[in-house]
Tab-separated table of C-alpha atoms and ligand atoms in Angstrom:
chain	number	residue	atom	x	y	z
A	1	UNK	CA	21.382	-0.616	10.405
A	2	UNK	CA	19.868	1.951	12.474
A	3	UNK	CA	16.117	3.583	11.948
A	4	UNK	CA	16.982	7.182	11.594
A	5	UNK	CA	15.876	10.154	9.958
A	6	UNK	CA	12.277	10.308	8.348
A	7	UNK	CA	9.772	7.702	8.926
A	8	UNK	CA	10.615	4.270	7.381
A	9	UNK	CA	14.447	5.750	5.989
A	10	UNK	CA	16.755	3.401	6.809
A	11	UNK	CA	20.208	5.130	7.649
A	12	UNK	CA	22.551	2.586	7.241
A	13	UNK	CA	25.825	4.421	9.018
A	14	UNK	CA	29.251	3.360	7.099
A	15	UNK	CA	30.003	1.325	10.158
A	16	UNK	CA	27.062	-0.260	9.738
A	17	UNK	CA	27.069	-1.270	6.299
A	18	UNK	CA	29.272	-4.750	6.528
A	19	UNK	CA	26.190	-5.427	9.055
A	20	UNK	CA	23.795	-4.207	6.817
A	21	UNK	CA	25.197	-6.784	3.862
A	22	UNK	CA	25.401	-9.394	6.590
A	23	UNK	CA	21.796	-8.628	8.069
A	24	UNK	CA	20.375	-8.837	4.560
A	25	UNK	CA	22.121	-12.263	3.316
A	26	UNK	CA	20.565	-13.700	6.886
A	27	UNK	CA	17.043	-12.307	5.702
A	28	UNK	CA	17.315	-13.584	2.228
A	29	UNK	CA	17.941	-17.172	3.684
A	30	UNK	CA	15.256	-17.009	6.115
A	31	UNK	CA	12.707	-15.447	3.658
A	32	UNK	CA	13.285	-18.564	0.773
A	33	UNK	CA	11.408	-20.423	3.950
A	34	UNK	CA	9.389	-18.382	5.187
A	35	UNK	CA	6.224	-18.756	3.166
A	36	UNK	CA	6.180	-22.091	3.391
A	37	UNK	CA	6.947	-21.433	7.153
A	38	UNK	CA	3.265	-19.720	7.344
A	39	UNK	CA	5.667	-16.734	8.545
A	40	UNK	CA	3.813	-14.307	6.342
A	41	UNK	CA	0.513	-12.565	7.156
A	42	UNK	CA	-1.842	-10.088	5.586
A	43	UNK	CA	-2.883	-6.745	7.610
A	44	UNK	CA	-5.271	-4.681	6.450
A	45	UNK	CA	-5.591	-0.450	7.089
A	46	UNK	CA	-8.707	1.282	6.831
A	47	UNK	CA	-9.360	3.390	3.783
A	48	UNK	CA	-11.751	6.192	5.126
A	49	UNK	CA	-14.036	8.828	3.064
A	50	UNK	CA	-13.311	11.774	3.497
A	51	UNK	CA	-17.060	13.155	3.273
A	52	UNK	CA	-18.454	10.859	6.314
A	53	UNK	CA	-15.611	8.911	7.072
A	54	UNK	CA	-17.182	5.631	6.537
A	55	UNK	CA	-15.283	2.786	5.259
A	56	UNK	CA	-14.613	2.562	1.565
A	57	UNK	CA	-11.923	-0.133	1.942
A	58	UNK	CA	-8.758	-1.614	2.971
A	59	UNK	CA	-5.375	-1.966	1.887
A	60	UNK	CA	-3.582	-5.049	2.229
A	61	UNK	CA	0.040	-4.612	3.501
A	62	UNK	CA	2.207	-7.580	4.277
A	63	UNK	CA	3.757	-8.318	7.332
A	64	UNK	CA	6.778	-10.973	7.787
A	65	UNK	CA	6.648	-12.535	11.360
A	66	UNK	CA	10.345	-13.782	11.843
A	67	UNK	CA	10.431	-16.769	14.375
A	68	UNK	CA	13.684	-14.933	16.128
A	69	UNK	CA	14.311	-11.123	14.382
A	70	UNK	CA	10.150	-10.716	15.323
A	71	UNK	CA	8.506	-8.534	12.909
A	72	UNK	CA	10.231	-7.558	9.682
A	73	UNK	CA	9.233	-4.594	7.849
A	74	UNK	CA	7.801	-5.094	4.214
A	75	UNK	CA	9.993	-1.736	3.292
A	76	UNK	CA	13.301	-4.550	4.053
A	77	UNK	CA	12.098	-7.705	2.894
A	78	UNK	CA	10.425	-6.799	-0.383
A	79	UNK	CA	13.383	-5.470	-1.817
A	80	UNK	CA	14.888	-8.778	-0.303
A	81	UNK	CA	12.763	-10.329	-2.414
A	82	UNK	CA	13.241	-8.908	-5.662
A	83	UNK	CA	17.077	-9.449	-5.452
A	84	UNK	CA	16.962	-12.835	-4.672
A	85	UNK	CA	13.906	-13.391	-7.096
A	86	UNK	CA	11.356	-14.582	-5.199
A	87	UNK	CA	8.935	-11.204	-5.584
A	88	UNK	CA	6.798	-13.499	-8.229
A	89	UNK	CA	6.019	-16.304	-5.776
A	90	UNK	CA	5.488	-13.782	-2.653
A	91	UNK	CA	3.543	-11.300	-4.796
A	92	UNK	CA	0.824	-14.286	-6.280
A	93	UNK	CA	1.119	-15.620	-2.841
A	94	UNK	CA	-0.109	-11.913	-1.077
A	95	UNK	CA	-2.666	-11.520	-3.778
A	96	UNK	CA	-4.338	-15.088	-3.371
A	97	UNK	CA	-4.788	-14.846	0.196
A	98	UNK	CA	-6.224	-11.253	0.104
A	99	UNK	CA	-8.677	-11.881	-2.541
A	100	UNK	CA	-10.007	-15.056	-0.368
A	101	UNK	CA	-10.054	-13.217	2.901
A	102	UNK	CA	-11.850	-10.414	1.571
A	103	UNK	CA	-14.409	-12.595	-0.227
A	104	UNK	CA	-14.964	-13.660	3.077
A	105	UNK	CA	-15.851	-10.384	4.473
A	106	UNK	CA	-19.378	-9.983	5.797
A	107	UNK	CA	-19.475	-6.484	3.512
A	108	UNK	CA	-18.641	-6.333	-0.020
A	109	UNK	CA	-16.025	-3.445	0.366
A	110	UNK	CA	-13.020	-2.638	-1.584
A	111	UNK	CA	-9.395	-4.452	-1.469
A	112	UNK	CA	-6.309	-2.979	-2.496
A	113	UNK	CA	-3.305	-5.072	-2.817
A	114	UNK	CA	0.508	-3.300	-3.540
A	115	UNK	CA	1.815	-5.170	-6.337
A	116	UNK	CA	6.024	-4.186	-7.057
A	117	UNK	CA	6.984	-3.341	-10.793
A	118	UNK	CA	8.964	-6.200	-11.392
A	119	UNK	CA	5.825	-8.569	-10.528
A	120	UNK	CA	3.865	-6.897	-12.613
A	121	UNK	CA	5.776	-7.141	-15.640
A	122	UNK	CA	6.444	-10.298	-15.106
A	123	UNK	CA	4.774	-12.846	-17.498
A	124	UNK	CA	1.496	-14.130	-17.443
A	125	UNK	CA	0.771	-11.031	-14.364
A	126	UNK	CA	-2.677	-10.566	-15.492
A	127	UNK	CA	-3.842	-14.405	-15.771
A	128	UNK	CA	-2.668	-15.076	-12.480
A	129	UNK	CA	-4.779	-11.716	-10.964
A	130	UNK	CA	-7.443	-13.756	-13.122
A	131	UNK	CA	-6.680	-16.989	-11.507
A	132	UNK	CA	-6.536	-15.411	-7.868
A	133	UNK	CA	-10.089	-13.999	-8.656
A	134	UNK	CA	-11.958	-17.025	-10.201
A	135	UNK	CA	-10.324	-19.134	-7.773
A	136	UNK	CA	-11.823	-17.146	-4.386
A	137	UNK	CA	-14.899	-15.541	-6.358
A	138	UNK	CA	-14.007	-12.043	-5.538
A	139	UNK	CA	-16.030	-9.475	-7.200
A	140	UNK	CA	-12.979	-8.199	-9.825
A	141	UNK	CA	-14.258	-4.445	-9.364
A	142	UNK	CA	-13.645	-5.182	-5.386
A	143	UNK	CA	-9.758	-5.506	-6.009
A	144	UNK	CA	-7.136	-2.590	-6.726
A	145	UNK	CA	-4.253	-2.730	-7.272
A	146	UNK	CA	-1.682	-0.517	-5.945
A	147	UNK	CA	1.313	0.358	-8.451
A	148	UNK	CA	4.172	2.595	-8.189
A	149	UNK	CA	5.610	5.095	-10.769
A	150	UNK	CA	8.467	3.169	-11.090
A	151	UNK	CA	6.657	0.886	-12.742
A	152	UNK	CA	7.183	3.607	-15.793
A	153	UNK	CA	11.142	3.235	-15.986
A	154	UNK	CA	11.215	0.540	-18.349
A	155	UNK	CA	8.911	-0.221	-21.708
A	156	UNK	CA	5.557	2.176	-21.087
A	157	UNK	CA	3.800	0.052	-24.321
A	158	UNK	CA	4.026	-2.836	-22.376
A	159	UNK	CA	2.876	-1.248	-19.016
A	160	UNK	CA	-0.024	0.442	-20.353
A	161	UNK	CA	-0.701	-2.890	-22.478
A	162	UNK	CA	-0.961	-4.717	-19.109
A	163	UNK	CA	-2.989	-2.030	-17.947
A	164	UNK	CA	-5.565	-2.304	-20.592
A	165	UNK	CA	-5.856	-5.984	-19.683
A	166	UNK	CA	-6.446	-5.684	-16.346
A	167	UNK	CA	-9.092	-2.663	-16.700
A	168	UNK	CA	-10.579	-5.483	-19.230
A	169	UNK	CA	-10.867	-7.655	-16.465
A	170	UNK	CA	-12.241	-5.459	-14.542
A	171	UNK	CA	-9.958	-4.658	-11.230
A	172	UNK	CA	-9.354	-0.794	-10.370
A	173	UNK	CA	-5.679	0.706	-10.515
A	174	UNK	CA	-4.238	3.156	-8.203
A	175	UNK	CA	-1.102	5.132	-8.808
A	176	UNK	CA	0.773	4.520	-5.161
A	177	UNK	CA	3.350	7.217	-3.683
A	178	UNK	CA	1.834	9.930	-6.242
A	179	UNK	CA	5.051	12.618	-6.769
A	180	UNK	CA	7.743	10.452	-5.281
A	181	UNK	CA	8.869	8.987	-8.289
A	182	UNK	CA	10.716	10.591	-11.539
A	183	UNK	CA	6.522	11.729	-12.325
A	184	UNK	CA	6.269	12.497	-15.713
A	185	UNK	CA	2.269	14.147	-16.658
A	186	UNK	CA	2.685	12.209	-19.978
A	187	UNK	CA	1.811	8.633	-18.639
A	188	UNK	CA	-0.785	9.838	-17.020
A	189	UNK	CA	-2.314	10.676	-20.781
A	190	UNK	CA	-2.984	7.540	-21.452
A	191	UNK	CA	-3.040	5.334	-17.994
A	192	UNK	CA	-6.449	4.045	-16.749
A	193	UNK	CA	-6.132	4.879	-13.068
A	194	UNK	CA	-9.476	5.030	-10.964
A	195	UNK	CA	-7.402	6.492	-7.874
A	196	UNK	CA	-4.127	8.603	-7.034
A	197	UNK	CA	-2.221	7.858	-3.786
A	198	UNK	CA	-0.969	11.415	-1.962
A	199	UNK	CA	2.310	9.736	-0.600
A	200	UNK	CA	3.220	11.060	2.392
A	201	UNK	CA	5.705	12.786	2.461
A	202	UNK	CA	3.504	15.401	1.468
A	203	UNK	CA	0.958	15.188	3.929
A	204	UNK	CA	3.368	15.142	6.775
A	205	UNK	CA	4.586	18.362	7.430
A	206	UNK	CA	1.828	19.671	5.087
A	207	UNK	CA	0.574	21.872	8.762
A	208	UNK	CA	4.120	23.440	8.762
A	209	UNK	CA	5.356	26.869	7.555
A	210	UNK	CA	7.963	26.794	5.423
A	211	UNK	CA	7.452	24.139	2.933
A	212	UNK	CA	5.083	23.864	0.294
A	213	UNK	CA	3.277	20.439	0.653
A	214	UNK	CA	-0.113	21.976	0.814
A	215	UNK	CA	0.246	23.336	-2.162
A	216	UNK	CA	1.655	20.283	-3.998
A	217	UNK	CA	-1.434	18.040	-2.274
A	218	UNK	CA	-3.849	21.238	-3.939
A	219	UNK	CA	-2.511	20.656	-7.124
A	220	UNK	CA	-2.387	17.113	-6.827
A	221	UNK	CA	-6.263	16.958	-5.894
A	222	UNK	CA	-7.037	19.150	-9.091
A	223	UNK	CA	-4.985	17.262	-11.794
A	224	UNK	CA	-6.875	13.956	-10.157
A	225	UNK	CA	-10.379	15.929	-10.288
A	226	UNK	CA	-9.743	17.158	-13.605
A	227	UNK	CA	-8.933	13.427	-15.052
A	228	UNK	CA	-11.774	12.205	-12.858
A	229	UNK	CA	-9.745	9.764	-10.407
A	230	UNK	CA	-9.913	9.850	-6.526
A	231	UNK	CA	-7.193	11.184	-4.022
A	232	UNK	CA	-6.248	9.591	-1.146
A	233	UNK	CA	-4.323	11.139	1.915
A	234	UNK	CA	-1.687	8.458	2.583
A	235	UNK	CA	-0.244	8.799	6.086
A	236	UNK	CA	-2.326	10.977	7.696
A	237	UNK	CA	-1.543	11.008	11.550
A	238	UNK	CA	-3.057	14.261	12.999
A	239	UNK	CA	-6.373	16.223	13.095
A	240	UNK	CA	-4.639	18.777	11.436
A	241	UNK	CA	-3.384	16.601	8.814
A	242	UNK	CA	-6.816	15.795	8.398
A	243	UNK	CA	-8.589	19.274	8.414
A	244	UNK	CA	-6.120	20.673	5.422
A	245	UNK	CA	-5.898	17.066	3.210
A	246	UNK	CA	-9.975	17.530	3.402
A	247	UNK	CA	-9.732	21.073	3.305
A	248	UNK	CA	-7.283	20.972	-0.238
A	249	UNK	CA	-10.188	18.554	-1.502
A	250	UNK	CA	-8.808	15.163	-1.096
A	251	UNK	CA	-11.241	12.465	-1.585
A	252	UNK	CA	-10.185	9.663	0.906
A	253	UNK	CA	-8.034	9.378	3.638
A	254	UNK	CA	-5.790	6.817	5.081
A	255	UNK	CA	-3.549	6.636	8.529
A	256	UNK	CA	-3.153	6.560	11.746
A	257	UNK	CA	-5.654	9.099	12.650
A	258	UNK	CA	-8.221	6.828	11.618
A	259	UNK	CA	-6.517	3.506	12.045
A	260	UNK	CA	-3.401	1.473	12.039
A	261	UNK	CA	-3.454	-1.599	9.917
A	262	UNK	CA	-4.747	-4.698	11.714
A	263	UNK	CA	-5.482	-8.317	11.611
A	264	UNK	CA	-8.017	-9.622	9.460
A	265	UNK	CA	-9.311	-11.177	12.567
A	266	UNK	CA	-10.166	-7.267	13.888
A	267	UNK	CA	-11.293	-6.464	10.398
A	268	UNK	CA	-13.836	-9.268	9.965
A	269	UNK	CA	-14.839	-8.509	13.542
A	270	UNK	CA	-15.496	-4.946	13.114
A	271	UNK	CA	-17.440	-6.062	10.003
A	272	UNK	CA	-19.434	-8.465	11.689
A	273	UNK	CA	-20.510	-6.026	14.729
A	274	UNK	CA	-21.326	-3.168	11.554
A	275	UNK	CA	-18.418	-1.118	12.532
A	276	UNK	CA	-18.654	1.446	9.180
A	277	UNK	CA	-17.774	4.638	10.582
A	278	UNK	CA	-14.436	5.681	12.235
A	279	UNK	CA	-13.729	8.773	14.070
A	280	UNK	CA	-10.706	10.516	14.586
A	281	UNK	CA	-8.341	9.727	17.603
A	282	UNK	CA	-7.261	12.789	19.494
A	283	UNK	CA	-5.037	15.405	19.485
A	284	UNK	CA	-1.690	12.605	19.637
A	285	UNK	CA	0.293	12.260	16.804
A	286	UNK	CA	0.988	8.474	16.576
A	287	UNK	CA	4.005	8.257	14.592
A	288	UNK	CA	6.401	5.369	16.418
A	289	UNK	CA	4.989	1.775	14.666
B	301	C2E	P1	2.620	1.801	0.833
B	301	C2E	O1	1.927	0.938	-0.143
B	301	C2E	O2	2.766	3.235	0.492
B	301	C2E	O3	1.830	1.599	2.209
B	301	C2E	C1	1.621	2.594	3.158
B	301	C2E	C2	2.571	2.456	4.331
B	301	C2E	O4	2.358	3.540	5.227
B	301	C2E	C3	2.358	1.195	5.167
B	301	C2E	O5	3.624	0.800	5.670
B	301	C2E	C4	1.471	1.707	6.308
B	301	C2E	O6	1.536	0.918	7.470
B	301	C2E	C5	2.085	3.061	6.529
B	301	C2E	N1	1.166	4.019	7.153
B	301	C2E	C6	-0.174	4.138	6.983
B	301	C2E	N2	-0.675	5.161	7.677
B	301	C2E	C7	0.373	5.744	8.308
B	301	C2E	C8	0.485	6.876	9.202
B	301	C2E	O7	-0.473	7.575	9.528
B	301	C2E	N3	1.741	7.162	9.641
B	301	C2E	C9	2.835	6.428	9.291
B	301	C2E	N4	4.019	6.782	9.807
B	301	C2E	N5	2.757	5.360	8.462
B	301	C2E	C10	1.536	5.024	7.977
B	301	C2E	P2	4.111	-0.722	5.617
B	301	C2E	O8	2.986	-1.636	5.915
B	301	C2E	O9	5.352	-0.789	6.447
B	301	C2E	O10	4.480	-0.938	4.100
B	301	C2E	C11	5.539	-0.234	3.516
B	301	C2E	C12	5.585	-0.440	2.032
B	301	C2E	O11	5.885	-1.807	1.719
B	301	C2E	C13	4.256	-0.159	1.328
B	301	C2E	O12	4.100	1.227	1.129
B	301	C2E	C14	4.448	-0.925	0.056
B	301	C2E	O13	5.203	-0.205	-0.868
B	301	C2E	C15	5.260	-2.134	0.518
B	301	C2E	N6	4.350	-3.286	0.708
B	301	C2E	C16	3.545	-3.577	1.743
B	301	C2E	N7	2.838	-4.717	1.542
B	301	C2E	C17	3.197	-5.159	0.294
B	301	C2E	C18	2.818	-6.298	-0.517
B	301	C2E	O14	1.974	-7.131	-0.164
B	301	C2E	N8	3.439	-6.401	-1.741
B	301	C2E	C19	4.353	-5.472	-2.197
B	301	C2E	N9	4.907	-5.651	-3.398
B	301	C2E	N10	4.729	-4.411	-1.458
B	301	C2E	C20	4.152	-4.247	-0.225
B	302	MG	MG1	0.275	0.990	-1.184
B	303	MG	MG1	1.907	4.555	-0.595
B	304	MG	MG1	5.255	3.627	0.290
């Protein structure tokens, strides 16, 4: 398979695609070991507001550190995992160690961990996120969690049930990839989110003529204002990026132009030293990962 095209596409070319099947079965092997490997690992990116740009949070995003292929992008393997159905077990897996790293943290800041639709209609979801929290002592209004709008294909009663439970519980929900998805207004009636996710597609390109991302991210900031959520800027890379997502209102930002994700290592060390406020980094666009 070859990288091509927009940022994280994979363009698998029809030559490719016996290699592609092949590549994958190889993964799917390697990834039934691989958590009891230790090959996983939690990063963590910056969450930045977009008033002061000091550190609300972090999200955690999972990285798979394969002993030969090197680094294996969560975009590949997760979908791995759901085929071969191990998302349960990697999902509760992700979710325990974030909650007892960040309970760890020498400042009680936000966590938000991605959690895929199949996981979280998977039974007993919310007693596990229950478990995970009594079992590191993680403040429950420290954890979000991140949820696509897929998660709306299949039975919405049950969804917004699960919902309900959580909010009970006390964890905060964000609505990932905002406008990607088959977005319908209507679930957004009656679903408890505390924060919408820009995805972004919208905020790159969003400086260009010719395309109408700005105003999509305006109108996206306004229908999240209105219902009283945040906004964050997902994937913002440049200072121009940043000057129109703050300029069209946006709440938070999150990206490259603050930070790429990093170790919880750097992330309890920049805690320790009091490390709050982030600046951004030049003129550069820093798009290759
Ligand atoms: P996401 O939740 O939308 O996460 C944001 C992605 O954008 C991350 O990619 C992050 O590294 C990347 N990113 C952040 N800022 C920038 C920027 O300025 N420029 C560019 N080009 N990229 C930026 P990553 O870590 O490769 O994760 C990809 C996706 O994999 C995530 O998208 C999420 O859907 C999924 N994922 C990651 N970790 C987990 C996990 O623990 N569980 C589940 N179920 N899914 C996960
Ligand atoms: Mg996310
Ligand atoms: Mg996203
Ligand atoms: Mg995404």
């Amino acid at each position: 398979a070859a990288k091509g095209g927009g940022r994280g596409q994979y363009r698998f070319y029809s030559s490719d695609l016996k290699e592609g099947a092949k590549l994958r079965r190889l993964l799917e092997e390697d990834l039934r070991d691989a958590l009891h490997k230790d090959e996983l690992v939690m990063h963590y990116q910056p969450i930045v507001k977009a008033n002061d740009y000091k550190l609300s949070g972090f999200e955690a995003l999972i990285r798979w550190e394969h002993p030969e292929r090197g680094f294996v992008s969560p975009e590949i393997f997760i979908a791995c995992a759901e085929d071969i159905g191990m998302i349960a077990e990697i999902g509760e897996w992700a979710l325990r160690k974030v909650c007892e790293q960040a309970a760890e943290w020498p400042v009680e800041l936000r966590v938000a961990v991605n959690v895929s639709p199949t996981q979280f209609v998977t039974d007993g979801f919310v007693e596990m996120v229950q478990r995970a929290l009594q079992g590191s002592g993680l403040a429950p209004d420290r954890l979000e969690l991140e949820i696509t709008e897929s998660v709306f294909a299949g039975d919405d009663e049950h969804t917004l049930s699960i919902f309900k439970e959580l909010k009970e519980l006390g964890v905060r929900l964000a609505l990932d990839d905002f406008g990607t998805g088959y977005s319908s207004m209507s679930y957004l009636r009656n679903a408890p989110f505390d924060k919408i996710k820009i995805d972004q597609s919208f905020v790159r390109g969003s400086t260009e003529e010719g395309n109408n991302n700005s105003a999509i991210i305006s109108a996206i900031v306004s229908l999240a204002k209105a219902l009283k959520m945040e906004t964050v800027a997902e994937g913002t890379e440049t200072k121009d990026e940043l000057e129109l997502v703050i300029k069209r209102g946006a709440s938070h930002i999150q990206g490259y132009i603050f930070s790429r994700p990093i170790t919880n290592e750097e992330a309890l060390d920049r805690l320790e030293k009091g490390e709050l406020e982030y600046e951004p980094r030049g003129p550069e666009k820093y798009r290759a990962e």
